[in-house]
Coordinates of C-alpha atoms in Angstrom, one line a residue:
M162 CA 29.0 -8.9 -10.5
Q163 CA 26.7 -11.7 -10.0
R164 CA 23.1 -10.9 -9.7
E165 CA 22.2 -14.1 -7.7
D166 CA 21.2 -13.8 -4.0
N167 CA 24.2 -14.5 -2.4
P168 CA 24.2 -16.7 0.7
V169 CA 26.6 -15.6 2.2
M170 CA 24.3 -12.7 2.9
T171 CA 20.7 -14.2 3.9
T172 CA 22.3 -15.7 6.7
G173 CA 23.8 -12.7 8.0
L174 CA 20.4 -11.5 8.2
E175 CA 19.3 -15.0 9.5
R176 CA 21.5 -14.0 11.9
I177 CA 20.5 -10.4 12.7
A178 CA 16.6 -11.4 13.0
A179 CA 17.3 -14.7 15.2
K180 CA 19.2 -12.1 17.5
A181 CA 16.1 -9.7 17.7
R182 CA 13.6 -12.3 18.0
S183 CA 15.6 -13.7 21.2
E184 CA 16.9 -10.6 22.4
T185 CA 13.2 -8.2 22.4
K186 CA 15.7 -5.0 23.6
F187 CA 18.9 -6.1 22.3
Q188 CA 20.4 -2.7 20.4
F189 CA 22.7 -3.1 17.0
T190 CA 25.3 -1.8 17.2
S191 CA 27.1 -2.8 14.0
L192 CA 25.3 -3.4 11.3
G193 CA 26.9 -1.5 8.6
H194 CA 29.3 -4.0 7.7
H195 CA 26.3 -6.0 5.7
I196 CA 25.3 -2.8 3.7
T197 CA 28.0 -4.4 0.5
Q198 CA 28.5 -4.0 -2.9
E199 CA 27.2 -7.8 -3.3
R200 CA 23.6 -6.1 -1.4
V201 CA 23.9 -3.1 -3.2
W202 CA 23.9 -4.6 -6.4
S203 CA 21.4 -6.9 -5.7
N204 CA 19.1 -4.2 -5.0
L205 CA 19.8 -2.0 -7.8
S206 CA 18.9 -5.1 -10.3
R207 CA 15.3 -5.6 -8.9
I208 CA 14.6 -2.5 -9.4
P209 CA 12.4 -2.5 -12.7
L210 CA 14.5 -1.0 -15.9
K211 CA 11.8 1.8 -17.0
S212 CA 11.5 3.9 -13.2
A213 CA 12.0 7.1 -13.2
P214 CA 15.0 8.8 -13.0
G215 CA 15.6 10.8 -9.9
C216 CA 17.3 14.4 -10.2
D217 CA 20.5 13.4 -11.5
A218 CA 18.8 11.8 -14.1
Q219 CA 20.5 8.4 -14.2
T220 CA 18.4 5.7 -15.4
V221 CA 18.4 1.9 -14.1
T222 CA 20.4 0.8 -17.2
E223 CA 23.4 3.6 -17.0
A224 CA 23.3 3.0 -12.6
L225 CA 24.3 -0.7 -13.8
Q226 CA 26.5 -0.2 -16.5
D227 CA 28.7 2.7 -14.6
F228 CA 28.0 -0.1 -10.7
N229 CA 31.5 0.3 -10.4
G230 CA 32.5 3.4 -10.5
W231 CA 29.7 5.0 -8.3
I232 CA 29.3 2.1 -5.8
E233 CA 33.2 2.2 -3.6
P234 CA 33.0 6.0 -3.4
M235 CA 29.5 5.2 -1.8
L236 CA 30.3 2.9 0.9
Q237 CA 33.2 4.8 1.9
S238 CA 31.1 7.6 2.3
V239 CA 28.8 5.7 4.2
H240 CA 31.3 4.2 6.4
R241 CA 32.8 7.8 7.5
Q242 CA 29.4 8.4 8.0
G243 CA 29.7 11.0 5.1
Y244 CA 27.2 10.4 2.9
K245 CA 25.4 12.8 1.1
A246 CA 21.7 12.5 -0.1
P247 CA 21.0 13.2 -3.3
P248 CA 17.7 15.5 -3.7
I249 CA 14.8 13.8 -3.2
R250 CA 13.0 14.6 -7.2
R251 CA 9.1 15.6 -7.0
V252 CA 6.5 14.2 -8.8
Y253 CA 2.6 14.6 -8.1
I254 CA -0.2 12.0 -8.6
P255 CA -3.9 12.6 -8.4
K256 CA -5.5 11.2 -5.6
P257 CA -8.2 9.2 -6.0
G258 CA -11.7 10.3 -6.7
K259 CA -10.2 13.9 -5.9
Q260 CA -9.0 16.9 -7.9
E261 CA -6.0 17.2 -5.3
M262 CA -2.6 16.0 -6.8
R263 CA -0.7 13.3 -4.4
P264 CA 3.4 14.0 -3.5
L265 CA 5.9 11.7 -4.6
G266 CA 9.0 12.0 -4.0
V267 CA 11.5 10.5 -6.6
P268 CA 15.5 9.4 -4.4
S269 CA 18.0 8.6 -7.7
V270 CA 18.8 5.2 -8.5
A271 CA 21.6 4.8 -7.0
D272 CA 20.1 5.9 -3.8
R273 CA 17.1 3.8 -4.2
A274 CA 19.6 0.3 -4.2
L275 CA 20.7 1.7 -1.4
Q276 CA 17.5 2.3 0.3
R277 CA 16.6 -1.2 -0.1
S278 CA 19.5 -2.4 1.0
V279 CA 19.5 -0.8 4.4
S280 CA 16.0 -1.4 4.5
E281 CA 16.6 -5.4 3.9
V282 CA 18.8 -4.8 7.0
L283 CA 16.6 -3.4 9.5
S284 CA 14.0 -5.0 8.6
A285 CA 15.1 -8.2 9.8
I286 CA 15.5 -6.5 12.9
Y287 CA 12.2 -4.9 12.9
E288 CA 9.6 -7.5 11.8
Q289 CA 10.5 -9.1 14.5
D290 CA 9.2 -6.7 16.6
F291 CA 6.1 -5.6 14.3
L292 CA 3.0 -7.1 15.3
S293 CA 0.1 -9.4 13.4
C294 CA -2.2 -6.3 12.9
S295 CA 0.1 -4.7 10.8
F296 CA 0.4 -5.2 6.7
G297 CA 1.6 -2.4 4.4
G298 CA 4.7 -2.6 2.8
R299 CA 6.0 -6.4 4.8
P300 CA 7.1 -8.8 3.5
G301 CA 4.9 -11.6 2.9
L302 CA 1.6 -9.3 3.7
S303 CA -0.4 -7.8 1.2
A304 CA -3.6 -5.6 1.1
H305 CA -5.6 -8.9 0.5
K306 CA -4.3 -10.3 4.2
A307 CA -5.4 -7.0 5.3
L308 CA -8.7 -7.4 3.8
A309 CA -9.4 -10.9 4.7
T310 CA -8.5 -10.4 8.1
V311 CA -10.8 -7.6 8.4
N312 CA -13.6 -10.0 7.3
E313 CA -12.7 -12.4 9.4
L314 CA -13.3 -10.2 12.2
I315 CA -16.0 -9.1 11.4
A316 CA -17.8 -12.3 10.6
G317 CA -16.5 -14.8 13.2
H318 CA -15.6 -12.7 16.2
K319 CA -17.9 -10.3 18.7
V320 CA -17.9 -7.1 16.6
G321 CA -20.7 -4.4 16.9
W322 CA -19.0 -1.8 16.0
V323 CA -16.2 0.0 13.8
L324 CA -14.0 3.0 13.6
E325 CA -12.5 3.5 10.6
A326 CA -9.3 6.2 10.3
D327 CA -6.9 7.9 8.4
L328 CA -4.0 10.0 9.0
K329 CA -4.1 13.5 7.9
N330 CA -0.4 14.1 5.1
F331 CA 1.2 11.1 7.2
F332 CA 3.9 10.7 5.2
G333 CA 4.8 14.7 5.3
S334 CA 4.0 14.8 9.2
L335 CA 6.6 12.2 10.2
D336 CA 8.7 13.9 13.3
H337 CA 11.8 13.5 12.6
G338 CA 13.4 13.6 16.4
W339 CA 10.8 11.5 17.6
L340 CA 11.7 8.4 15.0
L341 CA 14.9 9.0 15.2
R342 CA 14.5 8.1 18.8
F343 CA 12.1 5.2 18.1
V344 CA 15.2 3.9 15.3
E345 CA 17.4 4.1 18.3
L346 CA 15.8 1.5 20.4
R347 CA 17.0 -0.8 18.5
V348 CA 19.5 0.5 16.1
G349 CA 22.7 2.0 17.7
D350 CA 24.8 1.5 14.2
P351 CA 26.1 5.8 13.9
R352 CA 26.6 5.2 10.1
I353 CA 22.9 4.0 10.0
I354 CA 21.7 6.5 12.8
S355 CA 23.5 9.3 10.2
L356 CA 22.7 7.0 6.8
I357 CA 18.7 7.7 7.8
R358 CA 19.4 11.3 9.5
R359 CA 20.0 12.5 5.8
W360 CA 18.0 10.7 4.4
L361 CA 15.0 12.3 6.3
K362 CA 17.0 16.1 5.8
A363 CA 17.6 15.3 1.9
G364 CA 16.3 18.3 -0.4
I365 CA 13.0 18.2 -2.2
M366 CA 14.0 19.3 -6.2
E367 CA 10.8 20.8 -7.3
D368 CA 10.6 23.1 -10.7
G369 CA 14.2 22.9 -10.5
E370 CA 15.0 24.8 -7.0
I371 CA 16.4 22.7 -3.9
H372 CA 13.9 23.5 -0.6
P373 CA 15.4 22.1 2.7
N374 CA 13.1 19.6 4.6
T375 CA 12.7 20.1 8.2
E376 CA 10.0 17.6 8.7
G377 CA 8.1 14.4 7.1
T378 CA 9.6 11.6 5.2
P379 CA 9.1 11.7 1.3
Q380 CA 6.9 8.9 -0.2
G381 CA 8.0 7.1 -2.4
G382 CA 11.7 5.7 -1.1
S383 CA 11.7 2.2 -0.3
I384 CA 13.4 3.7 3.3
S385 CA 9.9 5.9 4.1
V386 CA 7.6 2.7 4.0
L387 CA 9.7 1.0 6.7
L388 CA 10.0 4.2 8.8
S389 CA 6.8 5.0 8.1
N390 CA 5.5 1.6 9.5
L391 CA 8.4 1.7 12.6
Y392 CA 6.4 5.0 13.4
L393 CA 3.0 3.6 13.6
H394 CA 4.5 0.4 15.7
Y395 CA 5.2 2.5 18.8
V396 CA 2.7 4.9 18.1
L397 CA -0.1 3.3 17.2
D398 CA 0.1 -0.1 17.0
L399 CA 1.8 -0.9 20.6
W400 CA -0.1 1.7 22.3
F401 CA -3.2 -0.1 21.5
T402 CA -2.5 -3.5 22.0
K403 CA -0.5 -3.1 25.5
V404 CA -2.3 0.0 26.7
V405 CA -6.0 0.5 25.7
K406 CA -6.9 -3.2 24.9
T407 CA -6.0 -3.2 29.0
H408 CA -8.7 -0.8 29.9
L409 CA -11.8 -1.9 27.6
Q410 CA -14.7 -4.0 28.5
G411 CA -14.8 -6.0 25.5
E412 CA -12.9 -7.5 22.5
A413 CA -10.6 -4.8 19.9
Y414 CA -8.7 -5.4 17.5
L415 CA -6.5 -2.7 15.3
V416 CA -5.4 -3.3 11.3
R417 CA -3.7 -1.6 9.7
Y418 CA -2.0 -0.6 6.0
I419 CA 0.5 2.1 6.6
D420 CA -1.7 5.3 7.8
D421 CA -5.0 3.2 6.5
F422 CA -7.0 1.5 9.6
V423 CA -9.4 0.2 11.1
I424 CA -10.4 -0.4 14.9
C425 CA -12.9 -3.2 15.5
F426 CA -15.2 -3.3 18.3
Q427 CA -17.4 -5.4 20.8
F428 CA -19.0 -2.3 22.9
R429 CA -20.1 1.4 21.5
S430 CA -18.8 2.5 24.7
D431 CA -15.7 0.8 23.9
A432 CA -15.5 2.5 20.8
I433 CA -16.5 6.4 21.8
R434 CA -13.7 6.5 24.7
V435 CA -10.9 4.5 22.4
Q436 CA -12.2 7.7 19.9
Q437 CA -11.9 10.4 21.7
V438 CA -8.7 9.0 23.5
L439 CA -6.8 8.6 20.1
S440 CA -6.6 12.1 18.5
K441 CA -4.8 13.0 21.8
R442 CA -2.5 10.3 21.6
L443 CA -1.6 11.0 18.0
A444 CA -1.1 15.1 18.4
K445 CA 1.6 13.8 20.9
F446 CA 3.7 12.7 17.7
G447 CA 2.6 15.4 15.2
L448 CA -0.5 12.9 13.7
E449 CA -3.8 14.1 12.9
L450 CA -6.9 12.1 11.6
E451 CA -8.4 13.5 8.4
P452 CA -11.5 13.7 9.9
N453 CA -13.4 13.5 6.3
K454 CA -12.1 9.8 6.2
T455 CA -12.5 9.1 10.3
K456 CA -16.1 7.8 11.3
L457 CA -17.9 5.1 14.0
V458 CA -19.9 2.8 12.3
E459 CA -21.9 0.4 14.1
F460 CA -21.1 -2.6 12.0
G461 CA -21.0 -6.4 12.2
L462 CA -24.2 -9.3 12.4
F463 CA -25.6 -7.6 15.5
A464 CA -25.9 -4.2 13.6
Y465 CA -27.0 -5.9 10.6
R466 CA -30.2 -7.7 12.4
Y467 CA -30.6 -4.5 14.2
A468 CA -30.7 -2.6 10.8
N469 CA -33.6 -5.4 9.7
K470 CA -35.4 -4.5 13.1
C471 CA -36.0 -1.6 12.4
G472 CA -36.5 -1.7 8.7
R473 CA -33.6 -0.3 7.1
K474 CA -31.8 -2.6 4.6
R475 CA -28.8 -3.2 6.2
P476 CA -26.0 -0.6 8.4
E477 CA -23.4 1.6 7.0
T478 CA -20.1 1.0 5.1
L479 CA -16.7 1.2 5.7
Y480 CA -14.4 2.0 3.6
F481 CA -10.8 0.9 3.7
L482 CA -7.6 -0.3 1.1
G483 CA -9.8 0.4 -2.2
F484 CA -13.4 -1.2 -1.2
T485 CA -16.8 -0.5 -0.1
I486 CA -16.8 -3.4 3.2
Y487 CA -20.8 -3.5 3.7
C488 CA -23.6 -6.6 5.4
T489 CA -25.5 -9.3 3.8
R490 CA -25.9 -13.1 4.2
N491 CA -25.3 -16.3 1.4
Q492 CA -27.4 -17.9 -0.2
K493 CA -28.1 -19.8 2.5
G494 CA -29.3 -16.9 4.6
N495 CA -26.5 -16.6 7.0
F496 CA -24.5 -13.3 7.9
K497 CA -21.7 -12.3 6.0
V498 CA -19.3 -9.6 4.7
G499 CA -19.9 -8.1 1.6
F500 CA -16.7 -5.9 -0.4
R501 CA -17.1 -4.1 -3.7
T502 CA -15.1 -1.5 -5.0
E503 CA -15.5 1.7 -4.4
K504 CA -17.7 4.3 -6.3
T505 CA -13.9 6.5 -6.8
R506 CA -11.8 3.4 -7.7
L507 CA -14.0 2.6 -10.3
R508 CA -14.3 5.6 -11.4
R509 CA -10.7 6.2 -11.5
S510 CA -10.5 2.7 -13.4
M511 CA -12.8 3.9 -16.0
L512 CA -10.8 7.1 -16.9
N513 CA -7.9 5.3 -16.9
L514 CA -9.1 2.9 -19.0
S515 CA -10.3 5.6 -21.3
D516 CA -7.5 7.4 -21.5
L517 CA -5.4 4.4 -22.9
M518 CA -7.9 3.4 -25.4
R519 CA -8.0 7.0 -26.7
R520 CA -4.1 6.9 -27.1
M521 CA -3.7 3.4 -28.9
R522 CA -6.7 3.8 -31.5
H523 CA -5.1 4.3 -34.1
L524 CA -2.6 1.7 -33.1
P525 CA -3.0 -2.5 -34.5
I526 CA -5.8 -4.1 -33.1
R527 CA -3.9 -7.0 -31.5
E528 CA -1.4 -4.0 -29.9
Q529 CA -5.0 -2.5 -28.5
V530 CA -6.0 -5.9 -26.9
I531 CA -2.7 -6.6 -25.7
N532 CA -2.7 -3.5 -23.6
L533 CA -6.1 -3.3 -22.1
N534 CA -5.9 -7.7 -21.1
R535 CA -2.6 -6.1 -18.9
V536 CA -4.5 -3.4 -17.2
L537 CA -7.1 -5.6 -16.4
R538 CA -5.2 -8.0 -16.0
G539 CA -3.9 -5.7 -12.6
H540 CA -7.3 -5.0 -12.3
Y541 CA -8.9 -7.9 -11.4
A542 CA -6.4 -9.0 -9.6
Y543 CA -6.2 -6.7 -7.0
Y544 CA -10.6 -5.7 -6.9
G545 CA -10.9 -9.7 -7.9
I546 CA -12.2 -10.6 -4.4
A547 CA -15.1 -12.0 -3.2
G548 CA -18.6 -10.4 -3.9
N549 CA -17.2 -8.0 -6.4
I550 CA -17.9 -9.6 -9.5
R551 CA -20.1 -7.4 -10.3
S552 CA -17.8 -4.3 -10.3
L553 CA -15.7 -6.5 -12.9
Q554 CA -17.9 -7.1 -14.3
K555 CA -18.6 -3.2 -14.8
I556 CA -15.2 -2.2 -15.8
Y557 CA -15.4 -4.9 -18.8
R558 CA -18.8 -3.8 -20.0
F559 CA -17.0 -0.3 -19.8
V560 CA -14.1 -1.3 -21.6
E561 CA -16.6 -3.7 -24.5
R562 CA -18.3 -0.1 -24.9
Y563 CA -15.5 2.1 -24.6
W564 CA -13.5 0.5 -27.2
R565 CA -16.2 -0.6 -29.5
K566 CA -16.8 4.1 -29.8
M567 CA -12.8 3.9 -30.1
L568 CA -12.8 1.7 -33.2
S569 CA -15.7 3.2 -34.7
S570 CA -14.2 6.9 -34.2
R571 CA -10.7 5.8 -37.0
N572 CA -12.9 3.4 -39.5
R573 CA -14.1 4.8 -42.6
E574 CA -17.1 3.5 -43.0
G575 CA -18.3 4.4 -40.1
R576 CA -20.2 2.8 -37.4
V577 CA -18.3 -0.9 -35.7
T578 CA -21.8 -2.6 -35.1
W579 CA -22.1 -5.0 -32.6
D580 CA -21.8 -7.9 -34.8
V581 CA -18.8 -7.1 -36.4
F582 CA -17.3 -6.2 -32.6
Y583 CA -18.2 -9.3 -31.4
K584 CA -16.2 -11.0 -34.3
I585 CA -13.0 -8.4 -33.2
K586 CA -13.5 -10.1 -29.9
T587 CA -13.7 -13.7 -31.0
L588 CA -10.3 -13.2 -33.0
F589 CA -8.8 -10.6 -30.0
P590 CA -10.7 -11.3 -26.6
L591 CA -10.1 -9.3 -23.5
Q592 CA -9.8 -10.9 -20.8
R593 CA -12.9 -11.7 -18.6
P594 CA -14.0 -10.7 -14.5
K595 CA -12.0 -13.6 -12.5
L596 CA -12.2 -13.6 -9.0
V597 CA -8.7 -14.5 -7.6
L598 CA -9.4 -14.7 -4.1
P599 CA -13.5 -16.5 -3.7
Y600 CA -14.4 -16.8 0.3
P601 CA -12.7 -20.0 0.9
R602 CA -9.5 -18.5 -0.1
L603 CA -10.2 -14.7 1.6
Q604 CA -10.8 -17.3 4.8
S605 CA -7.7 -18.8 4.5
I606 CA -5.4 -15.7 4.0
A607 CA -6.7 -14.5 7.6
V608 CA -3.7 -13.3 9.7
L609 CA -4.9 -13.2 13.2

């Protein structure tokens, strides 16, 4: 099987996208033939080899090697609507800054490749429908673009109030009935509908036991990201754009990244009205706001000026996508939006780095610095946006101090002095802080 993308596959998706774009209410009744061996192989090949196996314990390498043995029976079962989705293996990861654990679903590798293939086909339709306010899990968009858009809206538009919101147990609360109704507005192929229904109903394997799944979609599968975006497209995005905004007195803007979203308002009265009806709208579809993460904040240029007149340094802060967003001014004294790593995220990064340095302290120094730099580059790549250099420097200085401490703990001659440590660093330099999105770049990627 060739690993390269097949031009025929790409052309097929382009035709679907063109049809969806030109006929916004067209229902696609024949999509199953796009789920081919070539497409499944292409998506299987993109799964990292070190990805965790599902409940069947099959690794990515084994799935690639055995591809010819399982692909034909899988596709036959899909086309006769008899595909049985394997149970989802449930694992838990810690929530940022909390003692709670977040449940994740790990599908089997073969099922993962099939999910990605179906998601690829459906995305050709829904990418034509999704609005520009939606960023999470979409090709060509990112958390950085969502943050850049928030920056541009607050700094360049009539924004005086911001509603910061988060949905409680979003992935576990999706109503299957509503979700399938939303899917069927655009998809009428019974093979695809059957697949989605079976993925939604796939059992959850935990501690060796399989539990039925009656609501929600397991967080972890690629189809889950598409379905969650589709759900909020109809529940929130379209409602806000087509209904809410037409009844407001001033300007209002929504920026959503999966289940995290902010709504910017010109007037406080509009913000309060929307906040009151938002809970009712979400409840209709089985969703609920997380009260600890939902608040209305006076924010923006006029809020900043008012705070100064009242003797306060600056308005309250916002929290969005791992960043604290605050009002400040640039070197010329003009208003600007500032970003810094949110405290719990910073603390979590430090804990992860200290754990890494403890575990590898007996490795050769060259290997240690390679591993540390890999983590630091990843941290800078996400958090290295305009105004956040101090938070990056905190991480860098923390790594310096803790790495020296770990090197001292394995040194028979006692403590590694700073002079010796700096010599080690000269030979094996740590990745220094770097902004990947300075202000000009941050402003240029905003999606409005």
